[in-house]
């Protein structure tokens, strides 16, 4: 499969349920009346303590630049920047009619399956993002003709955006494979102007 081609295995699924007397119960709800339910504060504190013990830190700062061309039309101009990756798009290319529709953060189409709309966490932990167009696919909907590029997109790496666990890059169609050279020329022309 495409996941194996990346040298990864499918995410092992663990159930959030346990069997208690023949009934399925959420693990978090498995407590006695004497113990009582764990408070949300205690749960969050436990999670923070475990992360700190493992030496994990939550990072907030972005360490990458955004692209200088729209992911759909490959033209520069007044664009909207994705809050989660280097992708930018013109509002009309993204299907946004008014800036007020964007809210506090905007997520480009690379963060959900083009066909079913599932995000990475709901699609087995991995989406296949096309390097040349705004489409992304879950493993179930990855086109048979898609060509694997790898865990990183060279153009995004140059912007400081390396591999992420929930994404792999592909060329999703023959049209996208044919567009690579043209897109590289357009990007070079825009970068020369800057």
XYZ file of C-alpha atoms in Angstrom:
194
model
C 0.000 0.000 0.000
C 0.997 3.648 -0.185
C 1.656 3.774 3.573
C 4.087 0.860 3.307
C 5.834 2.575 0.368
C 6.792 5.352 2.785
C 8.407 2.809 5.089
C 5.643 3.278 7.636
C 3.140 0.817 8.962
C -0.502 1.545 9.479
C -1.271 3.055 12.830
C -2.107 0.432 15.413
C -5.595 1.073 16.638
C -6.308 0.766 20.318
C -9.814 0.619 21.632
C -11.081 3.287 23.999
C -13.508 0.692 25.398
C -13.172 -2.185 27.869
C -15.516 -5.055 28.626
C -17.112 -4.742 32.079
C -19.556 -7.537 32.863
C -20.380 -8.043 29.182
C -20.955 -4.327 28.521
C -18.604 -2.037 26.607
C -17.545 0.911 28.745
C -15.254 3.798 27.879
C -11.962 3.269 29.734
C -12.189 6.761 31.203
C -15.594 5.873 32.702
C -14.348 2.714 34.437
C -14.291 3.769 38.084
C -15.985 2.686 41.285
C -18.445 4.816 43.230
C -15.918 4.899 46.065
C -13.133 6.248 43.781
C -15.399 8.666 41.981
C -14.886 10.135 38.542
C -11.506 11.732 37.835
C -11.849 15.483 37.375
C -10.983 17.119 34.067
C -8.321 19.144 35.904
C -6.673 15.953 37.226
C -6.754 14.366 33.749
C -5.125 17.409 32.151
C -2.556 17.657 34.944
C -1.718 13.965 34.527
C -1.205 14.468 30.781
C 1.087 17.448 31.351
C 3.064 15.527 33.959
C 3.521 12.551 31.606
C 4.668 14.832 28.747
C 7.118 16.615 31.053
C 8.497 13.272 32.289
C 9.103 12.200 28.677
C 10.772 15.537 27.948
C 8.121 16.579 25.420
C 7.357 20.232 24.945
C 4.480 21.773 23.112
C 5.702 24.211 20.496
C 3.672 27.177 19.428
C 6.000 29.066 17.109
C 6.037 28.427 13.370
C 9.494 27.695 12.043
C 8.634 27.934 8.337
C 7.765 30.515 5.689
C 4.653 30.447 3.538
C 4.784 29.774 -0.188
C 4.840 32.751 -2.539
C 2.331 31.247 -5.014
C -1.231 29.978 -4.735
C -1.467 26.174 -4.477
C -4.295 26.118 -7.068
C -3.417 28.626 -9.825
C 0.317 29.035 -9.110
C 0.113 32.830 -9.319
C 1.335 35.342 -6.745
C -0.869 38.065 -5.301
C -3.094 38.708 -2.325
C -3.334 35.287 -0.670
C -4.615 33.625 2.497
C -1.984 31.676 4.467
C -2.764 28.296 5.991
C -2.156 28.320 9.738
C -0.785 24.762 9.685
C 1.516 24.486 6.642
C 3.205 26.664 3.969
C 0.232 26.532 1.554
C -1.291 29.830 0.452
C -4.292 30.418 -1.787
C -6.157 33.349 -3.268
C -9.486 33.742 -1.507
C -11.419 32.991 -4.708
C -9.248 29.908 -5.389
C -9.981 28.659 -1.862
C -13.720 29.253 -2.323
C -13.794 32.004 0.307
C -16.079 34.874 -0.651
C -15.344 37.178 2.278
C -12.429 37.421 4.716
C -14.887 37.309 7.621
C -15.567 33.643 6.715
C -11.993 32.737 7.695
C -12.409 33.145 11.443
C -9.358 33.145 13.712
C -7.496 30.437 11.837
C -7.699 28.961 8.361
C -6.800 25.442 7.357
C -6.115 24.743 3.671
C -7.544 21.778 1.788
C -4.334 19.771 2.380
C -5.661 18.982 5.861
C -8.673 16.864 4.864
C -9.454 14.228 2.259
C -10.676 15.752 -1.000
C -13.360 13.069 -1.376
C -14.635 12.167 2.095
C -13.546 15.223 4.105
C -11.849 13.217 6.874
C -8.882 14.818 8.604
C -5.703 12.825 9.303
C -6.737 11.755 12.822
C -9.994 10.310 11.463
C -8.346 8.694 8.432
C -5.817 6.405 10.076
C -3.347 9.167 10.952
C -2.104 9.961 7.435
C -3.172 12.095 4.473
C -1.527 12.084 1.048
C -1.093 15.697 -0.086
C -0.482 16.530 -3.735
C 2.597 18.717 -4.239
C 1.063 20.427 -7.296
C -2.586 21.010 -6.417
C -4.690 21.645 -3.301
C -6.011 18.066 -3.092
C -5.237 15.615 -0.294
C -6.486 12.056 0.073
C -6.933 9.507 2.833
C -5.534 6.046 2.117
C -9.026 4.803 1.173
C -9.405 7.449 -1.559
C -5.832 7.782 -2.838
C -6.092 7.574 -6.646
C -4.530 4.447 -8.151
C -2.516 6.633 -10.553
C -1.011 8.706 -7.708
C 2.787 8.720 -7.672
C 4.547 8.782 -4.306
C 6.918 11.722 -3.782
C 7.829 10.950 -0.171
C 7.511 12.212 3.370
C 8.621 15.710 2.370
C 7.833 18.177 -0.381
C 11.090 19.706 -1.650
C 9.452 23.102 -2.182
C 8.159 23.118 1.418
C 11.503 21.934 2.832
C 13.119 25.031 1.253
C 10.586 27.071 3.242
C 11.591 25.320 6.481
C 8.678 22.857 6.615
C 9.978 19.312 7.013
C 8.276 15.965 7.314
C 5.261 15.653 9.603
C 3.814 12.381 10.900
C 0.337 12.937 9.498
C 1.305 13.685 5.876
C 3.019 12.217 2.844
C 3.326 13.853 -0.548
C 2.167 12.550 -3.923
C 1.507 13.649 -7.469
C -2.193 12.818 -7.539
C -2.864 12.684 -11.273
C -1.316 12.724 -14.728
C -2.170 16.426 -14.938
C -0.204 17.157 -11.777
C 2.763 15.090 -13.017
C 2.748 17.104 -16.259
C 2.471 20.420 -14.376
C 5.644 19.998 -12.275
C 8.010 21.660 -14.743
C 5.622 24.539 -15.486
C 5.058 25.126 -11.757
C 8.817 25.173 -11.091
C 9.259 27.821 -13.813
C 6.393 29.946 -12.431
C 7.766 29.722 -8.902
C 11.269 30.689 -10.072
C 9.849 33.707 -11.937
C 7.922 34.885 -8.859
C 10.964 34.432 -6.612
C 13.115 36.476 -9.058
C 10.614 39.342 -8.838
C 10.768 39.370 -5.035
